[in-house]
mmCIF file of C-alpha atoms in Angstrom:
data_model
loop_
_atom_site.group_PDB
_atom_site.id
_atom_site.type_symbol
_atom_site.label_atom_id
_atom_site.label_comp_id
_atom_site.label_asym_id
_atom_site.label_seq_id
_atom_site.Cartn_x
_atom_site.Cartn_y
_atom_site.Cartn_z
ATOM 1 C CA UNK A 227 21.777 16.115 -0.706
ATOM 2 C CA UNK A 228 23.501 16.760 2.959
ATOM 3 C CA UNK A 229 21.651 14.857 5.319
ATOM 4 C CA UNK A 230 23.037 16.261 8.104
ATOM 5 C CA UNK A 231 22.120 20.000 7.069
ATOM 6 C CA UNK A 232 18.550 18.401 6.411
ATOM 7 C CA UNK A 233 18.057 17.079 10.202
ATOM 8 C CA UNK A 234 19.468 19.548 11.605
ATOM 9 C CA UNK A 235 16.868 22.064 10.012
ATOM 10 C CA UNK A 236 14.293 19.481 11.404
ATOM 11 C CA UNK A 237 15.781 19.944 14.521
ATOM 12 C CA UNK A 238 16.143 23.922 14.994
ATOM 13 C CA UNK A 239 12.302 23.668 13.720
ATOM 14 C CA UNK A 240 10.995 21.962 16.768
ATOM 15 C CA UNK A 241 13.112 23.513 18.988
ATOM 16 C CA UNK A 242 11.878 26.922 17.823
ATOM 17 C CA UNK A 243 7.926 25.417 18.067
ATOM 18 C CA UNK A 244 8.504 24.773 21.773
ATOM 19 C CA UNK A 245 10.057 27.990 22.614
ATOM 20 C CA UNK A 246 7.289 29.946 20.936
ATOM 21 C CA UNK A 247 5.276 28.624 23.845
ATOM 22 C CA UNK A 248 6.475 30.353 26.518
ATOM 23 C CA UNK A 249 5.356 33.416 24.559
ATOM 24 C CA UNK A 250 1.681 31.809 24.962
ATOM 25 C CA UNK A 251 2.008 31.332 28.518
ATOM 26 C CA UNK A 252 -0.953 33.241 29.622
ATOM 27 C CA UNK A 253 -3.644 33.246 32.989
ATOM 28 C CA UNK A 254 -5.005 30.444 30.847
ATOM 29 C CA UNK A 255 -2.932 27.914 31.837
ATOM 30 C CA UNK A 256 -2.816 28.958 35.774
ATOM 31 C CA UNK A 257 -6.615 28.117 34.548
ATOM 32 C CA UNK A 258 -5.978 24.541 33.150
ATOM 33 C CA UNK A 259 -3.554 23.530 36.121
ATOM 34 C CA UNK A 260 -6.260 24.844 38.473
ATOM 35 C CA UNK A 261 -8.750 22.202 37.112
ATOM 36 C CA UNK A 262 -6.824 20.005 36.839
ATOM 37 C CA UNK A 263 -5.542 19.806 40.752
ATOM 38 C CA UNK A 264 -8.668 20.509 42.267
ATOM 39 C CA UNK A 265 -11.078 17.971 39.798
ATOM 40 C CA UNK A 266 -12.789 15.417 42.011
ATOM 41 C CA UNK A 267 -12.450 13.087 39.228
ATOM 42 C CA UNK A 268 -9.765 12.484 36.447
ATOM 43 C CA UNK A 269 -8.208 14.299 33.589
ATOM 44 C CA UNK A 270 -9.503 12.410 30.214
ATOM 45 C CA UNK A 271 -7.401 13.420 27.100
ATOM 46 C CA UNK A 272 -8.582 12.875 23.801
ATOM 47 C CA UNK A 273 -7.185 13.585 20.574
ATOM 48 C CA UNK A 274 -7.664 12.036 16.776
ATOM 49 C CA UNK A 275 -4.675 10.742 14.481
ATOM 50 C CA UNK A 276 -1.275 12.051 15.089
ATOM 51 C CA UNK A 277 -2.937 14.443 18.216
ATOM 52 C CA UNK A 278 -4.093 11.665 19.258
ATOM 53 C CA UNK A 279 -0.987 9.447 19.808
ATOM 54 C CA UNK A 280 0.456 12.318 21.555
ATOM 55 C CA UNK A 281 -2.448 13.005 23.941
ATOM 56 C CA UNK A 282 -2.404 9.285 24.911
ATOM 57 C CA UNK A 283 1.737 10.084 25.602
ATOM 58 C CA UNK A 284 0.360 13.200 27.685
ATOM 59 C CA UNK A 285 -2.248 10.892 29.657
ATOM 60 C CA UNK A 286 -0.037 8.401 30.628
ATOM 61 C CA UNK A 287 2.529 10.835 32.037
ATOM 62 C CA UNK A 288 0.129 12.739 33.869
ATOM 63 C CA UNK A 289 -1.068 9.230 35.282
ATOM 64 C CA UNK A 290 2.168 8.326 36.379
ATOM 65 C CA UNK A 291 3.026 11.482 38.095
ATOM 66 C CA UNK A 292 0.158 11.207 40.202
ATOM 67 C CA UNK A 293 -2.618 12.904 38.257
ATOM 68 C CA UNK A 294 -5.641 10.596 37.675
ATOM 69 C CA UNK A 295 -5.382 10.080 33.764
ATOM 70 C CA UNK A 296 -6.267 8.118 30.486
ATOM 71 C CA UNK A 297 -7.135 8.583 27.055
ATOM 72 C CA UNK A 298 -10.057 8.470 25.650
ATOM 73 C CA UNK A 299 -10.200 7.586 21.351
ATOM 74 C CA UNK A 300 -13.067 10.341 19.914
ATOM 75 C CA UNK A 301 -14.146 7.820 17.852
ATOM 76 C CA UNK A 302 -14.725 5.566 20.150
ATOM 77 C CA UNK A 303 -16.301 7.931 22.669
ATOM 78 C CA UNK A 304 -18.977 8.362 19.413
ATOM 79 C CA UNK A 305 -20.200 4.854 19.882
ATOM 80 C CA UNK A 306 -20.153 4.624 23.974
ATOM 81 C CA UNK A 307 -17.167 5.474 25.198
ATOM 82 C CA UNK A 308 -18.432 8.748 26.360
ATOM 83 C CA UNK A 309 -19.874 6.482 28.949
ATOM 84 C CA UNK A 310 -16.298 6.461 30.821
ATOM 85 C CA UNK A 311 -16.401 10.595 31.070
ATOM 86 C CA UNK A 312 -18.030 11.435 34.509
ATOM 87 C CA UNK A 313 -19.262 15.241 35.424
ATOM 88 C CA UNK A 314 -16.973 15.508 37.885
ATOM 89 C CA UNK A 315 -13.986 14.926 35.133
ATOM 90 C CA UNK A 316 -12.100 17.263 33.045
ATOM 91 C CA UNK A 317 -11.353 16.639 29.490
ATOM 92 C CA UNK A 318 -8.415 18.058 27.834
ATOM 93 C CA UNK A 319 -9.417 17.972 23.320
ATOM 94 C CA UNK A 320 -6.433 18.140 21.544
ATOM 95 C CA UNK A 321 -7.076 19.923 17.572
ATOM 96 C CA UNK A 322 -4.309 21.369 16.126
ATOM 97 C CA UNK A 323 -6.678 22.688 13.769
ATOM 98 C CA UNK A 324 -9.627 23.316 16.008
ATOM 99 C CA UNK A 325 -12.112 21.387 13.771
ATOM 100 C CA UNK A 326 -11.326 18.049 13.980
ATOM 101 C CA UNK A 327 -14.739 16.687 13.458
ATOM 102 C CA UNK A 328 -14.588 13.250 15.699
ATOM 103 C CA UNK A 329 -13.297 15.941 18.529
ATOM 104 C CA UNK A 330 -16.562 18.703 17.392
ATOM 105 C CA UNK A 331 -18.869 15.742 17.713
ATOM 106 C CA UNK A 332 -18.238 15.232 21.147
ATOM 107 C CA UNK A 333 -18.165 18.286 22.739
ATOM 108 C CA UNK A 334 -22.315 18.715 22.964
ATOM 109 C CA UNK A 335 -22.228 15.519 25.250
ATOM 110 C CA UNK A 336 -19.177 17.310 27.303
ATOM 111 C CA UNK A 337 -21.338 20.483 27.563
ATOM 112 C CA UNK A 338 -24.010 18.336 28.496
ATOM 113 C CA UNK A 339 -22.493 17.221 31.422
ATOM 114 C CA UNK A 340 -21.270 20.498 32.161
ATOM 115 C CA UNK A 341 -17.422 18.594 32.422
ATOM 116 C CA UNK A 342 -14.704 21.405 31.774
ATOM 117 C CA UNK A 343 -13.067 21.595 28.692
ATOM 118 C CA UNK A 344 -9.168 22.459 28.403
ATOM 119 C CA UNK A 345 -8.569 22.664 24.358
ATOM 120 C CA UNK A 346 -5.132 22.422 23.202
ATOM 121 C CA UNK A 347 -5.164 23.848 20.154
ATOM 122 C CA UNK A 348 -3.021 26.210 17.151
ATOM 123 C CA UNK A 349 -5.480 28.674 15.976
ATOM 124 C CA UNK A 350 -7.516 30.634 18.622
ATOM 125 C CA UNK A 351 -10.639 31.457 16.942
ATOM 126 C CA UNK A 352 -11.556 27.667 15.628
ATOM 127 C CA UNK A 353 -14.872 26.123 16.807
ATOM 128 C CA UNK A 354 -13.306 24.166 19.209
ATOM 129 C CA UNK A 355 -11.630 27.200 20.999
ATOM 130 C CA UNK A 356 -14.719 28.378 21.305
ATOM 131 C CA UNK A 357 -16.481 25.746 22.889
ATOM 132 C CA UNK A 358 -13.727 25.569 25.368
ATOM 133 C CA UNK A 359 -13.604 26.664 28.833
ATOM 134 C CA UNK A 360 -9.612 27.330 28.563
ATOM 135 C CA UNK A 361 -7.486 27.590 25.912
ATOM 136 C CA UNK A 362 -3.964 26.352 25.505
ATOM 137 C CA UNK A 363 -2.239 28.016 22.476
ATOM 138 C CA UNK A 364 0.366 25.245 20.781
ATOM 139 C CA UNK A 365 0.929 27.523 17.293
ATOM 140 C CA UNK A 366 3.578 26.838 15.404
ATOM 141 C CA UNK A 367 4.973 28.900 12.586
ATOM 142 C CA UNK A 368 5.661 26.379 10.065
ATOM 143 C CA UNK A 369 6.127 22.379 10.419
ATOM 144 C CA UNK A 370 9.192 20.685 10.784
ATOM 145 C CA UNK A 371 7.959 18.408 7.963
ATOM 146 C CA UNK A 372 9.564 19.388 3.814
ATOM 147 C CA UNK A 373 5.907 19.016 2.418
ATOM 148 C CA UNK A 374 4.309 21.393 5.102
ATOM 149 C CA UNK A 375 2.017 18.454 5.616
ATOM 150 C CA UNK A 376 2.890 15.802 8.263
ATOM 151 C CA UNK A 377 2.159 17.172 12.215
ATOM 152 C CA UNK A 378 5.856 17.447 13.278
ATOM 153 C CA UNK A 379 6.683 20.893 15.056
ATOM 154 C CA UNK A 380 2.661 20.824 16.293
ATOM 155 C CA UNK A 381 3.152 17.542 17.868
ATOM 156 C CA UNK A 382 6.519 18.021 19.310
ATOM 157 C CA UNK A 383 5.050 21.238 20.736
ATOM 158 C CA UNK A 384 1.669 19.548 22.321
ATOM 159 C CA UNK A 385 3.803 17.219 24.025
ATOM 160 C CA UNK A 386 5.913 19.952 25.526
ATOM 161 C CA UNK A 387 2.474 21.519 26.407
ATOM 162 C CA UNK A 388 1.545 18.172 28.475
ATOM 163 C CA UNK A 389 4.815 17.580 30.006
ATOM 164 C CA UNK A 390 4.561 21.450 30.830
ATOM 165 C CA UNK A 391 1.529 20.634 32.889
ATOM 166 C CA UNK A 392 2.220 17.447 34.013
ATOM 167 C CA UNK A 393 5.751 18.833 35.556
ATOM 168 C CA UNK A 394 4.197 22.292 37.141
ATOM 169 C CA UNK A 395 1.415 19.798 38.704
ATOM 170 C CA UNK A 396 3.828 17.411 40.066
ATOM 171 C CA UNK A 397 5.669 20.497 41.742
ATOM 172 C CA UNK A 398 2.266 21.776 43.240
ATOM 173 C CA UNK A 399 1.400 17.952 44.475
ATOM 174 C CA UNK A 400 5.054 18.030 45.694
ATOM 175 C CA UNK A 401 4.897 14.288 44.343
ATOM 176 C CA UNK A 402 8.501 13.220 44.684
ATOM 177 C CA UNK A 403 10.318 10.298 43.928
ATOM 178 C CA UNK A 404 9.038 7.877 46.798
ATOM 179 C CA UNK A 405 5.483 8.462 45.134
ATOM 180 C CA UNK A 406 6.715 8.079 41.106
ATOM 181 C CA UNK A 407 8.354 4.435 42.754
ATOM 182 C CA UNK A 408 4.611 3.546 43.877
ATOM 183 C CA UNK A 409 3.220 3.666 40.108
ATOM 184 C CA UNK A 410 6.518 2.193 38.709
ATOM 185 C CA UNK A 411 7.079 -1.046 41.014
ATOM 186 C CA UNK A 412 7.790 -3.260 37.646
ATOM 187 C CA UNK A 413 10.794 -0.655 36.499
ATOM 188 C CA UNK A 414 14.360 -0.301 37.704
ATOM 189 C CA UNK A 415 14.233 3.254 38.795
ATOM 190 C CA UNK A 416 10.790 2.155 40.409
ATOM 191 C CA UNK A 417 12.378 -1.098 42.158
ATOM 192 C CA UNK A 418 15.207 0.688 43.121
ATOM 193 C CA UNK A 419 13.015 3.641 44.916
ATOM 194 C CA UNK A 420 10.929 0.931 46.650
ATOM 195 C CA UNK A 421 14.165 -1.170 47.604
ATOM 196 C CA UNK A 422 15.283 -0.160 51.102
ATOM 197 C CA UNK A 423 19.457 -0.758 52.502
ATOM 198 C CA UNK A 424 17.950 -3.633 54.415
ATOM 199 C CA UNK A 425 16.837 -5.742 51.482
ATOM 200 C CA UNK A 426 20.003 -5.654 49.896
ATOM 201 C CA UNK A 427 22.994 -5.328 52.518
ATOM 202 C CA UNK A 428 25.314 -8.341 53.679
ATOM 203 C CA UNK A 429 24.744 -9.046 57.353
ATOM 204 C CA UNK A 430 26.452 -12.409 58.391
ATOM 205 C CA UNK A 431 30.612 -12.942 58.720
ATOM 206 C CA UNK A 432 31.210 -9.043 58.731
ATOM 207 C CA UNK A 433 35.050 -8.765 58.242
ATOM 208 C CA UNK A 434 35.295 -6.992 61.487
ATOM 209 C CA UNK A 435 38.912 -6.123 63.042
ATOM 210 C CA UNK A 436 40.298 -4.709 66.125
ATOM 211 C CA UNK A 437 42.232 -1.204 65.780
ATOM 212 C CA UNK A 438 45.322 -3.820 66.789
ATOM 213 C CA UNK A 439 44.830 -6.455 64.357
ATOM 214 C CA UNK A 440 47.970 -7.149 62.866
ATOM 215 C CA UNK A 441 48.749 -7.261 59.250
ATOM 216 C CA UNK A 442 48.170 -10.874 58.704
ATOM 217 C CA UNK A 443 45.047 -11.424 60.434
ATOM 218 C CA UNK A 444 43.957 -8.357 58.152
ATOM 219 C CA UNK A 445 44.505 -10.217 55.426
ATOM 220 C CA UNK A 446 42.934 -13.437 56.296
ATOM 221 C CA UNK A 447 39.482 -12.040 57.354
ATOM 222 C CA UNK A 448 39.188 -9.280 54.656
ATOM 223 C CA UNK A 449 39.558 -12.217 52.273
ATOM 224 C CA UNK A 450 37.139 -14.655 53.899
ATOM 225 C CA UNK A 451 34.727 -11.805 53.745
ATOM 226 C CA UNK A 452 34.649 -11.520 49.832
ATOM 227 C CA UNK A 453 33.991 -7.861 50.416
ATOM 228 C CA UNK A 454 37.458 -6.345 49.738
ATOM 229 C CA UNK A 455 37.146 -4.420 53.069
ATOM 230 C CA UNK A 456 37.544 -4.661 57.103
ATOM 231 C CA UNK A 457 35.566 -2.695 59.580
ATOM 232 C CA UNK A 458 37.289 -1.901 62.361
ATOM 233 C CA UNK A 459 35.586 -1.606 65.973
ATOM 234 C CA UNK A 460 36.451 -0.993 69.039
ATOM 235 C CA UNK A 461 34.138 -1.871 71.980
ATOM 236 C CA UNK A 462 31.783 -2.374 69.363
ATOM 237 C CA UNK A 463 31.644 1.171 67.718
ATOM 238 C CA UNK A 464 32.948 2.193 64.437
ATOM 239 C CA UNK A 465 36.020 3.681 64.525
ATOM 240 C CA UNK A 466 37.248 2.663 60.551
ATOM 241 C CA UNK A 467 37.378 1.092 57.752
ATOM 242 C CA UNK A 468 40.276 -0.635 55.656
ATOM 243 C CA UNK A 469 39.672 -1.158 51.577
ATOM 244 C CA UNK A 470 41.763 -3.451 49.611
ATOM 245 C CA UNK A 471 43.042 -0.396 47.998
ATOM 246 C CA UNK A 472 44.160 1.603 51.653
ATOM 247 C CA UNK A 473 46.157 -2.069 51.728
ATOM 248 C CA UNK A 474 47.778 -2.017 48.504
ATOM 249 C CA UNK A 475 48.905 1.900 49.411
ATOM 250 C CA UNK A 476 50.280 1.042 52.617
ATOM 251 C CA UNK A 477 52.281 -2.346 50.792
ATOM 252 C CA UNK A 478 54.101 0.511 48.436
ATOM 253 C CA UNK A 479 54.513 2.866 50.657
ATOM 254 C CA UNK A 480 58.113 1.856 51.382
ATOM 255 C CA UNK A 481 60.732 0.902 49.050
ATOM 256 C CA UNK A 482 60.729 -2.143 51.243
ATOM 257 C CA UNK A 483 57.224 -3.589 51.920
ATOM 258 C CA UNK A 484 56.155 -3.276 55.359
ATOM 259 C CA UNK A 485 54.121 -6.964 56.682
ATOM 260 C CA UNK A 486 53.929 -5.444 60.298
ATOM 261 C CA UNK A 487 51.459 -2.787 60.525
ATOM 262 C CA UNK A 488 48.061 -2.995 62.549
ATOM 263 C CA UNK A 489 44.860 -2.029 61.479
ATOM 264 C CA UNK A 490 44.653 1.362 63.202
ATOM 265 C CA UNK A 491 48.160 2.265 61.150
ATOM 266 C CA UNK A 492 46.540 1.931 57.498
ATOM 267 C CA UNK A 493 42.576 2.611 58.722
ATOM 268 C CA UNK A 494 40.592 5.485 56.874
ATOM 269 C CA UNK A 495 38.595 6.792 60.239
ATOM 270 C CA UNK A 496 35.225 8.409 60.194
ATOM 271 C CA UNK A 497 34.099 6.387 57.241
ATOM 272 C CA UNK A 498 30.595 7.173 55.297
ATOM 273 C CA UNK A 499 27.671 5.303 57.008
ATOM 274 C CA UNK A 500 24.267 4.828 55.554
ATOM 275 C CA UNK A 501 20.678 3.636 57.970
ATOM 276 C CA UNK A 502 19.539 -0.045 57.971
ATOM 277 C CA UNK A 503 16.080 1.906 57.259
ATOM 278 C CA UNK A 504 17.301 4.364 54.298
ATOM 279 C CA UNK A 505 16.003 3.996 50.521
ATOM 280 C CA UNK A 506 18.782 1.755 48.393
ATOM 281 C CA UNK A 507 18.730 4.789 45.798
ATOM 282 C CA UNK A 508 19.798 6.816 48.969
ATOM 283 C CA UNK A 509 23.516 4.727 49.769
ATOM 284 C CA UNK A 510 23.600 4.420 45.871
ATOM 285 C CA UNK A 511 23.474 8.141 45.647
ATOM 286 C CA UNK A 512 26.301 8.493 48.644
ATOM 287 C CA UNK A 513 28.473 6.267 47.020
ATOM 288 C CA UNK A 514 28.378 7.467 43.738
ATOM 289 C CA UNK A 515 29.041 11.299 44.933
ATOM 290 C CA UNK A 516 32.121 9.535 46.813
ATOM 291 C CA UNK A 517 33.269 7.649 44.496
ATOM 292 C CA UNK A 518 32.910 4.259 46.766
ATOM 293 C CA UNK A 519 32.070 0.718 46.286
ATOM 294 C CA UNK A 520 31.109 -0.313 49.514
ATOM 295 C CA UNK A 521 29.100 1.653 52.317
ATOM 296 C CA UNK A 522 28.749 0.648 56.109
ATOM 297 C CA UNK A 523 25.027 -0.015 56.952
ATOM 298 C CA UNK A 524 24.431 0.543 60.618
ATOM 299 C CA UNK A 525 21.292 0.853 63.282
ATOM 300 C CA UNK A 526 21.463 3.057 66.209
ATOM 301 C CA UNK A 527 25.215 3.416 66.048
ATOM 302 C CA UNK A 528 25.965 -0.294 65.610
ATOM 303 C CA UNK A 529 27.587 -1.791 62.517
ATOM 304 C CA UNK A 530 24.446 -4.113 61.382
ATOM 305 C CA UNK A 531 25.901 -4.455 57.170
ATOM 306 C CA UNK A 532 27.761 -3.668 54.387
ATOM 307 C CA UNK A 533 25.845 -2.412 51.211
ATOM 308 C CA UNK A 534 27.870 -2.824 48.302
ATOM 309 C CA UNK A 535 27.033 -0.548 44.951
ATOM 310 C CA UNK A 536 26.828 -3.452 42.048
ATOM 311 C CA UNK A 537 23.838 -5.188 44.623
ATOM 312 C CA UNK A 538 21.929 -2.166 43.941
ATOM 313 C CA UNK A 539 22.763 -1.763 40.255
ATOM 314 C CA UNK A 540 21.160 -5.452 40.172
ATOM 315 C CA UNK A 541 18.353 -4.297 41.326
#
């Protein structure tokens, strides 16, 4: 038995269920995105068994890219929980099958209220298509699992359907990555959004030099400043900045080392400078593209901070 061979058939089977669904891309699912922006209310997923796991996965996506969302158990909804479904809702039924009977049961209560129905679904002429208002087709050609009985490729291709319209919505919201922080506050990549250069930066005993501070002096305050860096000003503007590493360089640049340079000999001028007010995944991002440790913070051209890259990996 090769394992290998055998996942990697499971994998090319997936892969192939979620590209067949660009061939169903049709006018309706311009439909389903259509309700889904412009409901008054919120998009309720429901879905029984393994449909059901994924729809809750497709609700709380959609929630947290800043479309109104949860999930909604149709068994539950049998015995009240249709209660939480309001008319001006829309209600996304997930049935591979199209005759999942919790799902059928429901739908006269839907109609009822006259709340829209998007069915996700793999055969188009089930009863559930039928009672839909739109129609997402998620058929597969054959399951992922050996048996031809566990919901593999269907899943994996209903998800792809939700994240689908949960990424095409986020583009039409132009929700962007300020908004995402506000519904992830207790995550890194949420703290991090919400974290501004302020909150993070040193401010007190810079390691500030003249252009004419000699090589000594250099020394001393870079290392009282724990920073491994001077910034060097002159008449209080920014004029460079000296690393540990541009003083290691200048020590072996001579067969002989040199212990009487200034600043302004060894100083890398017009150094990258970040806003007391930017986002901390803003100087993260400047740093990383150039390959830097440390970034000057400053506030209406004055040197206010230094922002150093592990503070914000802390975060």
């Amino acid at each position: 038995m090769d394992i290998f061979e055998i996942a990697k058939g499971i994998f090319e089977k997936e892969a192939r269920a979620v590209l067949d669904l660009v061939k169903h891309l049709d006018e309706n699912f311009n439909q389903a995105i259509d309700l889904m922006l412009n409901t008054k209310g919120r998009c309720i997923v429901s879905g029984m068994g393994k449909s059901g796991h994924i729809g809750a996965k497709i609700a709380a996506t959609l929630a947290s890219t800043g479309t109104p969302s949860f999930f909604i158990h149709p068994g539950e909804a049998l015995h009240g929980d249709l209660g939480m479904l309001a008319p001006d809702d829309v209600l996304i039924a997930i049935s591979n099958s199209g005759e999942t009977e919790e799902i059928l049961k429901i739908i006269p209560v839907v109609k009822k209220r006259k709340i829209p129905l998007i069915v996700m679904c793999g055969r188009q002429n089930s009863t559930l298509v039928k009672q839909g208002d739109v129609f997402l087709n998620i058929a597969i050609k054959e399951e992922a699992c050996p048996l031809q009985l566990a919901p593999m490729s269907s899943t994996t291709a209903t998800l792809a359907m939700g994240d689908a319209l949960a990424a095409v919505l986020m583009k039409v919201r132009n929700f962007k990555p300020d908004d995402f922080a506000l519904f992830h506050p207790g995550g890194s990549l949420g703290r991090k959004l919400l974290t501004k250069v302020k909150d993070l930066m040193v401010s007190t005993n810079l390691p500030i030099v003249h252009p004419d501070t000699e090589f000594n002096d250099l020394v001393d305050i870079m290392t009282s400043g724990k920073l491994g860096l001077c910034v060097v000003l002159e008449n209080e503007k920014l004029v460079g900045i000296i690393t540990d590493g541009d003083l290691r360089r200048a020590l072996k640049a001579n067969d002989k080392p040199r212990f009487d340079f200034k600043a302004k000999e060894i100083m890398s001028t017009n150094p990258k400078i970040v806003d007391i007010d930017a986002m901390a995944s803003e100087a993260e991002e400047i740093m990383l593209k150039h390959k830097i440790k440390e970034i000057i913070v400053g506030k209406k051209e004055r040197v206010v901070g230094i922002i150093q890259l592990y503070a914000i990996g802390n975060v």
